mmCIF file of C-alpha atoms (C1' of nucleotides) in Angstrom:
data_model
loop_
_atom_site.group_PDB
_atom_site.id
_atom_site.type_symbol
_atom_site.label_atom_id
_atom_site.label_comp_id
_atom_site.label_asym_id
_atom_site.label_seq_id
_atom_site.Cartn_x
_atom_site.Cartn_y
_atom_site.Cartn_z
ATOM 1 C CA UNK A 890 22.041 -66.090 -21.050
ATOM 2 C CA UNK A 891 18.424 -66.470 -19.996
ATOM 3 C CA UNK A 892 15.867 -64.006 -21.201
ATOM 4 C CA UNK A 893 15.035 -61.456 -18.577
ATOM 5 C CA UNK A 894 11.382 -62.104 -17.862
ATOM 6 C CA UNK A 895 8.888 -59.277 -17.976
ATOM 7 C CA UNK A 896 6.984 -58.749 -14.755
ATOM 8 C CA UNK A 897 4.274 -61.288 -13.987
ATOM 9 C CA UNK A 898 0.782 -60.077 -13.217
ATOM 10 C CA UNK A 899 -1.896 -61.583 -10.987
ATOM 11 C CA UNK A 900 -3.184 -63.883 -13.694
ATOM 12 C CA UNK A 901 0.323 -65.128 -14.389
ATOM 13 C CA UNK A 902 0.860 -66.057 -10.753
ATOM 14 C CA UNK A 903 -2.503 -67.785 -10.690
ATOM 15 C CA UNK A 904 -1.799 -69.737 -13.887
ATOM 16 C CA UNK A 905 1.715 -70.748 -12.848
ATOM 17 C CA UNK A 906 0.350 -71.968 -9.542
ATOM 18 C CA UNK A 907 -2.305 -74.031 -11.282
ATOM 19 C CA UNK A 908 0.156 -75.478 -13.785
ATOM 20 C CA UNK A 909 2.637 -76.438 -11.091
ATOM 21 C CA UNK A 910 -0.020 -78.413 -9.258
ATOM 22 C CA UNK A 911 -1.580 -80.038 -12.326
ATOM 23 C CA UNK A 912 -0.533 -79.677 -15.942
ATOM 24 C CA UNK A 913 -3.383 -81.841 -17.212
ATOM 25 C CA UNK A 914 -5.997 -79.119 -17.507
ATOM 26 C CA UNK A 915 -7.166 -77.906 -20.888
ATOM 27 C CA UNK A 916 -6.797 -74.313 -22.031
ATOM 28 C CA UNK A 917 -10.517 -73.949 -21.628
ATOM 29 C CA UNK A 918 -10.514 -75.182 -18.033
ATOM 30 C CA UNK A 919 -7.636 -72.859 -17.196
ATOM 31 C CA UNK A 920 -9.401 -70.004 -18.939
ATOM 32 C CA UNK A 921 -12.594 -70.626 -16.970
ATOM 33 C CA UNK A 922 -10.630 -70.449 -13.729
ATOM 34 C CA UNK A 923 -8.700 -67.271 -14.494
ATOM 35 C CA UNK A 924 -11.481 -65.666 -16.578
ATOM 36 C CA UNK A 925 -9.690 -65.582 -19.887
ATOM 37 C CA UNK A 926 -10.288 -67.143 -23.284
ATOM 38 C CA UNK A 927 -8.386 -70.334 -24.177
ATOM 39 C CA UNK A 928 -6.229 -68.488 -26.676
ATOM 40 C CA UNK A 929 -5.327 -65.795 -24.164
ATOM 41 C CA UNK A 930 -4.266 -68.533 -21.761
ATOM 42 C CA UNK A 931 -2.236 -70.150 -24.499
ATOM 43 C CA UNK A 932 -0.453 -66.926 -25.352
ATOM 44 C CA UNK A 933 0.596 -66.566 -21.722
ATOM 45 C CA UNK A 934 1.787 -70.145 -21.416
ATOM 46 C CA UNK A 935 3.737 -69.807 -24.656
ATOM 47 C CA UNK A 936 5.381 -66.750 -23.148
ATOM 48 C CA UNK A 937 6.407 -68.590 -19.961
ATOM 49 C CA UNK A 938 7.962 -71.256 -22.118
ATOM 50 C CA UNK A 939 9.757 -68.799 -24.343
ATOM 51 C CA UNK A 940 11.201 -66.925 -21.386
ATOM 52 C CA UNK A 941 12.247 -70.141 -19.649
ATOM 53 C CA UNK A 942 10.029 -69.679 -16.586
ATOM 54 C CA UNK A 943 8.537 -73.056 -17.443
ATOM 55 C CA UNK A 944 11.340 -75.597 -17.537
ATOM 56 C CA UNK A 945 9.296 -78.610 -18.620
ATOM 57 C CA UNK A 946 6.241 -80.749 -18.099
ATOM 58 C CA UNK A 947 6.704 -84.137 -16.533
ATOM 59 C CA UNK A 948 4.807 -87.092 -15.179
ATOM 60 C CA UNK A 949 5.511 -87.830 -11.527
ATOM 61 C CA UNK A 950 5.466 -91.447 -10.421
ATOM 62 C CA UNK A 951 4.517 -92.533 -6.937
ATOM 63 C CA UNK A 952 7.560 -94.092 -5.202
ATOM 64 C CA UNK A 953 5.166 -96.116 -3.037
ATOM 65 C CA UNK A 954 4.082 -97.983 -6.168
ATOM 66 C CA UNK A 955 7.641 -98.723 -7.205
ATOM 67 C CA UNK A 956 8.709 -100.982 -4.339
ATOM 68 C CA UNK A 957 12.214 -101.518 -5.661
ATOM 69 C CA UNK A 958 13.017 -97.796 -5.481
ATOM 70 C CA UNK A 959 15.455 -96.866 -2.735
ATOM 71 C CA UNK A 960 15.765 -93.131 -2.169
ATOM 72 C CA UNK A 961 18.672 -91.638 -0.263
ATOM 73 C CA UNK A 962 19.778 -88.129 0.655
ATOM 74 C CA UNK A 963 23.552 -87.786 0.587
ATOM 75 C CA UNK A 964 25.373 -84.877 2.236
ATOM 76 C CA UNK A 965 28.760 -84.199 0.697
ATOM 77 C CA UNK A 966 31.734 -81.989 1.503
ATOM 78 C CA UNK A 967 34.479 -81.560 -1.078
ATOM 79 C CA UNK A 968 38.201 -81.484 -0.390
ATOM 80 C CA UNK A 969 38.784 -78.241 -2.205
ATOM 81 C CA UNK A 970 36.383 -75.794 -3.695
ATOM 82 C CA UNK A 971 38.463 -75.011 -6.746
ATOM 83 C CA UNK A 972 36.248 -74.317 -9.698
ATOM 84 C CA UNK A 973 37.832 -77.087 -11.720
ATOM 85 C CA UNK A 974 37.159 -79.753 -9.116
ATOM 86 C CA UNK A 975 33.644 -78.465 -8.527
ATOM 87 C CA UNK A 976 32.919 -78.777 -12.213
ATOM 88 C CA UNK A 977 34.275 -82.314 -12.409
ATOM 89 C CA UNK A 978 32.214 -83.366 -9.398
ATOM 90 C CA UNK A 979 29.068 -81.795 -10.837
ATOM 91 C CA UNK A 980 29.561 -83.365 -14.219
ATOM 92 C CA UNK A 981 29.874 -86.785 -12.658
ATOM 93 C CA UNK A 982 26.589 -86.255 -10.816
ATOM 94 C CA UNK A 983 24.775 -84.773 -13.796
ATOM 95 C CA UNK A 984 25.804 -87.706 -15.960
ATOM 96 C CA UNK A 985 24.307 -90.225 -13.520
ATOM 97 C CA UNK A 986 20.643 -90.992 -14.159
ATOM 98 C CA UNK A 987 20.278 -92.102 -10.539
ATOM 99 C CA UNK A 988 20.862 -88.559 -9.331
ATOM 100 C CA UNK A 989 17.463 -87.012 -8.809
ATOM 101 C CA UNK A 990 18.468 -83.738 -7.256
ATOM 102 C CA UNK A 991 21.623 -81.765 -6.676
ATOM 103 C CA UNK A 992 21.817 -78.690 -4.480
ATOM 104 C CA UNK A 993 24.959 -76.664 -4.054
ATOM 105 C CA UNK A 994 24.505 -75.415 -0.483
ATOM 106 C CA UNK A 995 26.105 -73.231 2.159
ATOM 107 C CA UNK A 996 26.558 -74.406 5.729
ATOM 108 C CA UNK A 997 27.788 -77.666 7.213
ATOM 109 C CA UNK A 998 27.988 -79.382 3.848
ATOM 110 C CA UNK A 999 28.785 -78.416 0.241
ATOM 111 C CA UNK A 1000 26.244 -80.511 -1.636
ATOM 112 C CA UNK A 1001 22.941 -82.232 -0.993
ATOM 113 C CA UNK A 1002 22.356 -85.044 -3.485
ATOM 114 C CA UNK A 1003 19.190 -87.148 -3.731
ATOM 115 C CA UNK A 1004 19.728 -90.595 -5.243
ATOM 116 C CA UNK A 1005 16.995 -92.856 -6.589
ATOM 117 C CA UNK A 1006 18.267 -96.397 -7.043
ATOM 118 C CA UNK A 1007 16.753 -99.826 -7.535
ATOM 119 C CA UNK A 1008 17.653 -101.561 -4.317
ATOM 120 C CA UNK A 1009 20.663 -101.491 -2.028
ATOM 121 C CA UNK A 1010 23.243 -103.124 -4.312
ATOM 122 C CA UNK A 1011 22.505 -100.516 -6.934
ATOM 123 C CA UNK A 1012 22.716 -97.733 -4.371
ATOM 124 C CA UNK A 1013 26.023 -98.991 -3.029
ATOM 125 C CA UNK A 1014 27.487 -99.146 -6.492
ATOM 126 C CA UNK A 1015 26.320 -95.647 -7.386
ATOM 127 C CA UNK A 1016 27.425 -94.061 -4.108
ATOM 128 C CA UNK A 1017 30.807 -95.705 -4.439
ATOM 129 C CA UNK A 1018 31.241 -94.440 -7.967
ATOM 130 C CA UNK A 1019 30.040 -90.917 -7.254
ATOM 131 C CA UNK A 1020 31.546 -90.305 -3.836
ATOM 132 C CA UNK A 1021 34.243 -92.821 -2.915
ATOM 133 C CA UNK A 1022 35.981 -92.831 -6.259
ATOM 134 C CA UNK A 1023 35.791 -89.074 -6.694
ATOM 135 C CA UNK A 1024 39.200 -87.504 -6.022
ATOM 136 C CA UNK A 1025 37.902 -84.500 -4.144
ATOM 137 C CA UNK A 1026 35.175 -85.726 -1.795
ATOM 138 C CA UNK A 1027 36.373 -85.113 1.754
ATOM 139 C CA UNK A 1028 33.455 -86.743 3.505
ATOM 140 C CA UNK A 1029 29.883 -87.747 2.926
ATOM 141 C CA UNK A 1030 27.043 -89.281 4.830
ATOM 142 C CA UNK A 1031 23.963 -91.077 3.594
ATOM 143 C CA UNK A 1032 20.459 -90.633 4.971
ATOM 144 C CA UNK A 1033 18.279 -93.429 3.624
ATOM 145 C CA UNK A 1034 14.701 -92.433 2.970
ATOM 146 C CA UNK A 1035 12.286 -94.454 5.078
ATOM 147 C CA UNK A 1036 9.228 -92.595 3.834
ATOM 148 C CA UNK A 1037 9.059 -90.034 1.018
ATOM 149 C CA UNK A 1038 6.364 -88.009 2.783
ATOM 150 C CA UNK A 1039 6.264 -85.389 0.032
ATOM 151 C CA UNK A 1040 8.383 -85.536 -3.081
ATOM 152 C CA UNK A 1041 7.532 -82.438 -5.010
ATOM 153 C CA UNK A 1042 6.069 -79.057 -4.533
ATOM 154 C CA UNK A 1043 5.430 -75.759 -6.192
ATOM 155 C CA UNK A 1044 7.829 -72.853 -6.251
ATOM 156 C CA UNK A 1045 6.505 -69.452 -5.172
ATOM 157 C CA UNK A 1046 6.415 -67.148 -8.193
ATOM 158 C CA UNK A 1047 6.517 -63.987 -6.146
ATOM 159 C CA UNK A 1048 7.072 -62.478 -2.727
ATOM 160 C CA UNK A 1049 4.662 -63.643 0.004
ATOM 161 C CA UNK A 1050 2.782 -60.389 0.585
ATOM 162 C CA UNK A 1051 2.531 -59.140 -2.965
ATOM 163 C CA UNK B 203 -4.959 -99.480 0.101
ATOM 164 C CA UNK B 204 -3.075 -99.117 -3.191
ATOM 165 C CA UNK B 205 -3.726 -101.528 -6.001
ATOM 166 C CA UNK B 206 -1.007 -104.076 -6.356
ATOM 167 C CA UNK B 207 0.441 -103.350 -9.779
ATOM 168 C CA UNK B 208 0.763 -106.099 -12.334
ATOM 169 C CA UNK B 209 4.279 -106.626 -13.636
ATOM 170 C CA UNK B 210 5.555 -104.022 -16.064
ATOM 171 C CA UNK B 211 6.969 -105.137 -19.385
ATOM 172 C CA UNK B 212 9.706 -103.580 -21.524
ATOM 173 C CA UNK B 213 7.337 -101.188 -23.227
ATOM 174 C CA UNK B 214 5.962 -100.046 -19.870
ATOM 175 C CA UNK B 215 9.426 -99.198 -18.594
ATOM 176 C CA UNK B 216 10.166 -97.366 -21.809
ATOM 177 C CA UNK B 217 6.920 -95.384 -21.686
ATOM 178 C CA UNK B 218 7.266 -94.504 -18.011
ATOM 179 C CA UNK B 219 10.800 -93.300 -18.662
ATOM 180 C CA UNK B 220 9.623 -91.110 -21.526
ATOM 181 C CA UNK B 221 6.707 -89.702 -19.543
ATOM 182 C CA UNK B 222 8.900 -88.870 -16.564
ATOM 183 C CA UNK B 223 11.238 -86.866 -18.758
ATOM 184 C CA UNK B 224 8.548 -85.116 -20.825
ATOM 185 C CA UNK B 225 4.791 -85.428 -20.494
ATOM 186 C CA UNK B 226 4.141 -83.157 -23.468
ATOM 187 C CA UNK B 227 4.304 -85.799 -26.177
ATOM 188 C CA UNK B 228 1.174 -86.920 -27.986
ATOM 189 C CA UNK B 229 -0.051 -90.497 -27.982
ATOM 190 C CA UNK B 230 1.051 -90.745 -31.566
ATOM 191 C CA UNK B 231 4.587 -89.565 -30.816
ATOM 192 C CA UNK B 232 4.841 -91.999 -27.926
ATOM 193 C CA UNK B 233 3.450 -94.759 -30.113
ATOM 194 C CA UNK B 234 5.996 -94.065 -32.826
ATOM 195 C CA UNK B 235 8.807 -94.361 -30.287
ATOM 196 C CA UNK B 236 7.648 -97.598 -28.680
ATOM 197 C CA UNK B 237 6.157 -99.064 -31.868
ATOM 198 C CA UNK B 238 2.539 -99.138 -30.757
ATOM 199 C CA UNK B 239 -0.663 -97.527 -31.954
ATOM 200 C CA UNK B 240 -1.923 -94.415 -30.143
ATOM 201 C CA UNK B 241 -4.797 -96.356 -28.637
ATOM 202 C CA UNK B 242 -2.513 -99.070 -27.311
ATOM 203 C CA UNK B 243 -0.363 -96.382 -25.686
ATOM 204 C CA UNK B 244 -3.446 -94.815 -24.192
ATOM 205 C CA UNK B 245 -4.622 -98.077 -22.692
ATOM 206 C CA UNK B 246 -1.284 -98.509 -20.972
ATOM 207 C CA UNK B 247 -1.178 -94.965 -19.623
ATOM 208 C CA UNK B 248 -4.738 -95.335 -18.349
ATOM 209 C CA UNK B 249 -3.590 -98.451 -16.545
ATOM 210 C CA UNK B 250 -0.656 -96.678 -14.866
ATOM 211 C CA UNK B 251 -3.057 -94.044 -13.650
ATOM 212 C CA UNK B 252 -5.599 -96.529 -12.405
ATOM 213 C CA UNK B 253 -2.982 -98.474 -10.479
ATOM 214 C CA UNK B 254 -1.478 -95.304 -9.021
ATOM 215 C CA UNK B 255 1.956 -95.733 -10.604
ATOM 216 C CA UNK B 256 1.455 -92.288 -12.121
ATOM 217 C CA UNK B 257 0.875 -89.819 -9.317
ATOM 218 C CA UNK B 258 0.270 -86.696 -11.404
ATOM 219 C CA UNK B 259 1.414 -84.454 -14.218
ATOM 220 C CA UNK B 260 2.959 -81.146 -13.340
ATOM 221 C CA UNK B 261 4.731 -78.189 -14.853
ATOM 222 C CA UNK B 262 8.213 -77.594 -13.464
ATOM 223 C CA UNK B 263 9.408 -74.010 -13.211
ATOM 224 C CA UNK B 264 13.040 -73.022 -13.449
ATOM 225 C CA UNK B 265 14.188 -71.546 -10.101
ATOM 226 C CA UNK B 266 16.822 -69.553 -11.999
ATOM 227 C CA UNK B 267 14.013 -67.580 -13.631
ATOM 228 C CA UNK B 268 12.326 -66.844 -10.315
ATOM 229 C CA UNK B 269 14.967 -64.671 -8.694
ATOM 230 C CA UNK B 270 13.026 -64.167 -5.480
ATOM 231 C CA UNK B 271 12.963 -67.890 -4.737
ATOM 232 C CA UNK B 272 15.173 -68.941 -1.845
ATOM 233 C CA UNK B 273 15.592 -72.681 -1.529
ATOM 234 C CA UNK B 274 16.873 -74.298 1.648
ATOM 235 C CA UNK B 275 17.490 -77.861 2.800
ATOM 236 C CA UNK B 276 16.698 -78.296 6.481
ATOM 237 C CA UNK B 277 17.918 -81.273 8.493
ATOM 238 C CA UNK B 278 15.758 -81.992 11.511
ATOM 239 C CA UNK B 279 15.929 -84.287 14.524
ATOM 240 C CA UNK B 280 12.891 -84.718 16.724
ATOM 241 C CA UNK B 281 12.868 -84.878 20.505
ATOM 242 C CA UNK B 282 10.896 -88.085 20.663
ATOM 243 C CA UNK B 283 9.836 -90.446 17.962
ATOM 244 C CA UNK B 284 6.425 -91.193 19.407
ATOM 245 C CA UNK B 285 3.925 -91.750 16.656
ATOM 246 C CA UNK B 286 1.697 -88.957 17.904
ATOM 247 C CA UNK B 287 4.449 -86.353 17.802
ATOM 248 C CA UNK B 288 5.664 -87.574 14.437
ATOM 249 C CA UNK B 289 2.196 -87.152 13.045
ATOM 250 C CA UNK B 290 1.817 -83.636 14.430
ATOM 251 C CA UNK B 291 5.176 -82.629 12.995
ATOM 252 C CA UNK B 292 4.318 -84.078 9.601
ATOM 253 C CA UNK B 293 0.933 -82.446 9.503
ATOM 254 C CA UNK B 294 2.507 -79.063 10.188
ATOM 255 C CA UNK B 295 4.914 -79.567 7.293
ATOM 256 C CA UNK B 296 2.292 -80.929 4.916
ATOM 257 C CA UNK B 297 0.048 -77.962 5.592
ATOM 258 C CA UNK B 298 2.756 -75.468 4.655
ATOM 259 C CA UNK B 299 2.847 -74.596 0.952
ATOM 260 C CA UNK B 300 6.498 -73.579 1.306
ATOM 261 C CA UNK B 301 7.488 -77.179 2.008
ATOM 262 C CA UNK B 302 8.596 -78.661 -1.277
ATOM 263 C CA UNK B 303 9.865 -81.987 -0.100
ATOM 264 C CA UNK B 304 9.805 -84.065 3.054
ATOM 265 C CA UNK B 305 11.855 -87.198 3.564
ATOM 266 C CA UNK B 306 11.638 -89.311 6.674
ATOM 267 C CA UNK B 307 15.198 -90.639 6.867
ATOM 268 C CA UNK B 308 17.429 -92.926 8.870
ATOM 269 C CA UNK B 309 20.876 -91.852 10.026
ATOM 270 C CA UNK B 310 22.197 -88.673 11.589
ATOM 271 C CA UNK B 311 18.873 -86.870 11.196
ATOM 272 C CA UNK B 312 15.179 -87.776 11.284
ATOM 273 C CA UNK B 313 13.856 -85.553 8.493
ATOM 274 C CA UNK B 314 15.144 -83.775 5.427
ATOM 275 C CA UNK B 315 12.870 -80.880 4.468
ATOM 276 C CA UNK B 316 13.272 -78.705 1.382
ATOM 277 C CA UNK B 317 11.770 -75.225 1.717
ATOM 278 C CA UNK B 318 11.005 -72.867 -1.160
ATOM 279 C CA UNK B 319 10.410 -69.341 0.107
ATOM 280 C CA UNK B 320 10.296 -65.881 -1.398
ATOM 281 C CA UNK B 321 13.316 -64.255 0.143
ATOM 282 C CA UNK B 322 15.006 -64.451 3.509
ATOM 283 C CA UNK B 323 12.315 -62.819 5.679
ATOM 284 C CA UNK B 324 9.812 -65.335 4.392
ATOM 285 C CA UNK B 325 12.225 -68.182 5.000
ATOM 286 C CA UNK B 326 12.961 -67.040 8.523
ATOM 287 C CA UNK B 327 9.287 -66.815 9.347
ATOM 288 C CA UNK B 328 8.546 -70.269 7.929
ATOM 289 C CA UNK B 329 11.524 -71.956 9.582
ATOM 290 C CA UNK B 330 10.608 -70.373 12.893
ATOM 291 C CA UNK B 331 7.037 -71.564 12.623
ATOM 292 C CA UNK B 332 7.875 -75.089 11.484
ATOM 293 C CA UNK B 333 10.940 -75.830 13.562
ATOM 294 C CA UNK B 334 11.395 -73.400 16.441
ATOM 295 C CA UNK B 335 7.803 -73.332 17.537
ATOM 296 C CA UNK B 336 7.309 -77.069 17.174
ATOM 297 C CA UNK B 337 7.293 -78.753 20.600
ATOM 298 C CA UNK B 338 9.310 -81.763 19.584
ATOM 299 C CA UNK B 339 12.165 -80.528 17.399
ATOM 300 C CA UNK B 340 15.394 -81.273 19.227
ATOM 301 C CA UNK B 341 17.710 -79.633 16.712
ATOM 302 C CA UNK B 342 17.822 -78.522 13.135
ATOM 303 C CA UNK B 343 20.256 -76.983 10.740
ATOM 304 C CA UNK B 344 19.663 -75.079 7.536
ATOM 305 C CA UNK B 345 21.664 -75.485 4.333
ATOM 306 C CA UNK B 346 20.807 -72.606 2.022
ATOM 307 C CA UNK B 347 20.811 -73.508 -1.636
ATOM 308 C CA UNK B 348 23.386 -71.489 -3.559
ATOM 309 C CA UNK B 349 22.694 -73.251 -6.839
ATOM 310 C CA UNK B 350 19.909 -75.737 -7.615
ATOM 311 C CA UNK B 351 22.109 -77.730 -9.989
ATOM 312 C CA UNK B 352 19.351 -80.270 -10.684
ATOM 313 C CA UNK B 353 15.910 -80.086 -9.162
ATOM 314 C CA UNK B 354 14.101 -83.119 -10.442
ATOM 315 C CA UNK B 355 14.722 -86.480 -11.883
ATOM 316 C CA UNK B 356 13.150 -89.715 -12.908
ATOM 317 C CA UNK B 357 12.590 -92.694 -10.656
ATOM 318 C CA UNK B 358 13.835 -96.084 -11.859
ATOM 319 C CA UNK B 359 10.861 -98.310 -12.633
ATOM 320 C CA UNK B 360 12.803 -101.528 -12.237
ATOM 321 C CA UNK B 361 16.012 -103.102 -11.072
ATOM 322 C CA UNK B 362 19.167 -101.936 -12.900
ATOM 323 C CA UNK B 363 19.994 -105.168 -14.783
ATOM 324 C CA UNK B 364 16.531 -106.340 -15.695
ATOM 325 C "C1'" DT C 585 -4.368 -106.659 -26.423
ATOM 326 C "C1'" DC C 586 -3.633 -104.860 -30.607
ATOM 327 C "C1'" DT C 587 -5.199 -101.939 -34.909
ATOM 328 C "C1'" DG C 588 -7.801 -98.717 -37.416
ATOM 329 C "C1'" DA C 589 -11.505 -95.611 -38.082
ATOM 330 C "C1'" DA C 590 -15.290 -92.560 -36.393
ATOM 331 C "C1'" DA C 591 -16.753 -89.184 -33.127
ATOM 332 C "C1'" DG C 592 -15.774 -85.730 -29.870
ATOM 333 C "C1'" DT C 593 -12.350 -82.222 -27.895
ATOM 334 C "C1'" DT C 594 -8.617 -79.434 -27.791
ATOM 335 C "C1'" DT C 595 -5.167 -76.717 -29.798
ATOM 336 C "C1'" DT C 596 -3.695 -73.589 -33.149
ATOM 337 C "C1'" DC C 597 -4.026 -69.655 -35.987
ATOM 338 C "C1'" DA C 598 -5.805 -65.729 -38.582
ATOM 339 C "C1'" DT C 599 -8.459 -61.745 -37.821
ATOM 340 C "C1'" DC C 600 -10.484 -58.053 -35.479
ATOM 341 C "C1'" DC C 601 -10.990 -55.272 -31.069
ATOM 342 C "C1'" DG D 130 -2.863 -57.893 -24.803
ATOM 343 C "C1'" DG D 131 -7.636 -59.966 -25.501
ATOM 344 C "C1'" DA D 132 -11.795 -62.240 -28.024
ATOM 345 C "C1'" DT D 133 -13.715 -65.086 -31.621
ATOM 346 C "C1'" DG D 134 -14.319 -68.695 -34.850
ATOM 347 C "C1'" DA D 135 -12.708 -71.953 -38.199
ATOM 348 C "C1'" DA D 136 -9.155 -75.379 -39.460
ATOM 349 C "C1'" DA D 137 -5.906 -78.694 -37.954
ATOM 350 C "C1'" DA D 138 -4.449 -81.851 -34.620
ATOM 351 C "C1'" DC D 139 -5.183 -84.666 -30.892
ATOM 352 C "C1'" DT D 140 -7.795 -87.766 -27.778
ATOM 353 C "C1'" DT D 141 -11.237 -91.000 -26.940
ATOM 354 C "C1'" DT D 142 -14.055 -94.762 -28.027
ATOM 355 C "C1'" DC D 143 -15.293 -98.907 -30.166
ATOM 356 C "C1'" DA D 144 -15.737 -102.679 -33.606
ATOM 357 C "C1'" DG D 145 -13.113 -106.372 -35.383
ATOM 358 C "C1'" DA D 146 -9.206 -109.546 -35.249
#
DNA sequence: TCTGAAAGTTTTCATCC
DNA sequence: GGATGAAAACTTTCAGA
């Protein structure tokens, strides 16, 4: 069970926004921006980590500079929504390194899955394994990414007018 | 125009994989893993940056710990694919902070757009502004995210069997 | 291009407010 | 919670191979 996070104040929202856009700044730079000492900034960041608000820090690569990368958005509907089958389907996806994103959604489809493969043969193999061979996929369609216009963004840490 | 990247060797693939999963390691830790001195690791990372392979370093938040966040995947088809209208549509999306991801895709839809809003009223307002008020959106559908099973992943830096 | 060491910064931590 | 300052750790740079 995740820790219930204490309320975030203005400085927290500011810091989390800064960190989501660029995690390369030093504690001093962050402190200068939010008017706090480096150690005060550190204590806050340590708290976000402890409470799980911060999941992790990563380096994002530019797909444009990796010409072999073939991104695809797959829309999937399962045969039955029994918990057991859902779990099996999810596990299969989570175990595949090619699966960039998985969203369990409501609406016309059950899942949105973003695949990052190295070329079409790789994609075909992965899609076949994940979707055709799965016992409970009713239907799926693949939208190949022609241009990854934006591939990551920040999450809002609070309500819009707060 | 982006620099054409020189070929990546084994160590490069290894390093880029490590950095994509966790950018918090020190040069020494990375060096221990790939059997290189800290300065050799640094020279390589500097090179990735210079060539644009590394886009940026960011902190990822856990949507589960931001209970107000409402994620949605929107599928959009435009009225006409004229370059001018495409550009206007893209600019609108790129200017909106709520737009997490934008994929220009082939297939049943023209664009896949991931929105991160703070609650349903916010989402409704954003979707209305981006899709209903746009002059060239023929149709769109919204898949609300019930569970963000996985929200980020690494890109493959090379072909699968290389 | 690597290593290893020196110089410069940043992070960490103990202490006090 | 926050500030400060000193110690530890890390990054950066550069000479030498």
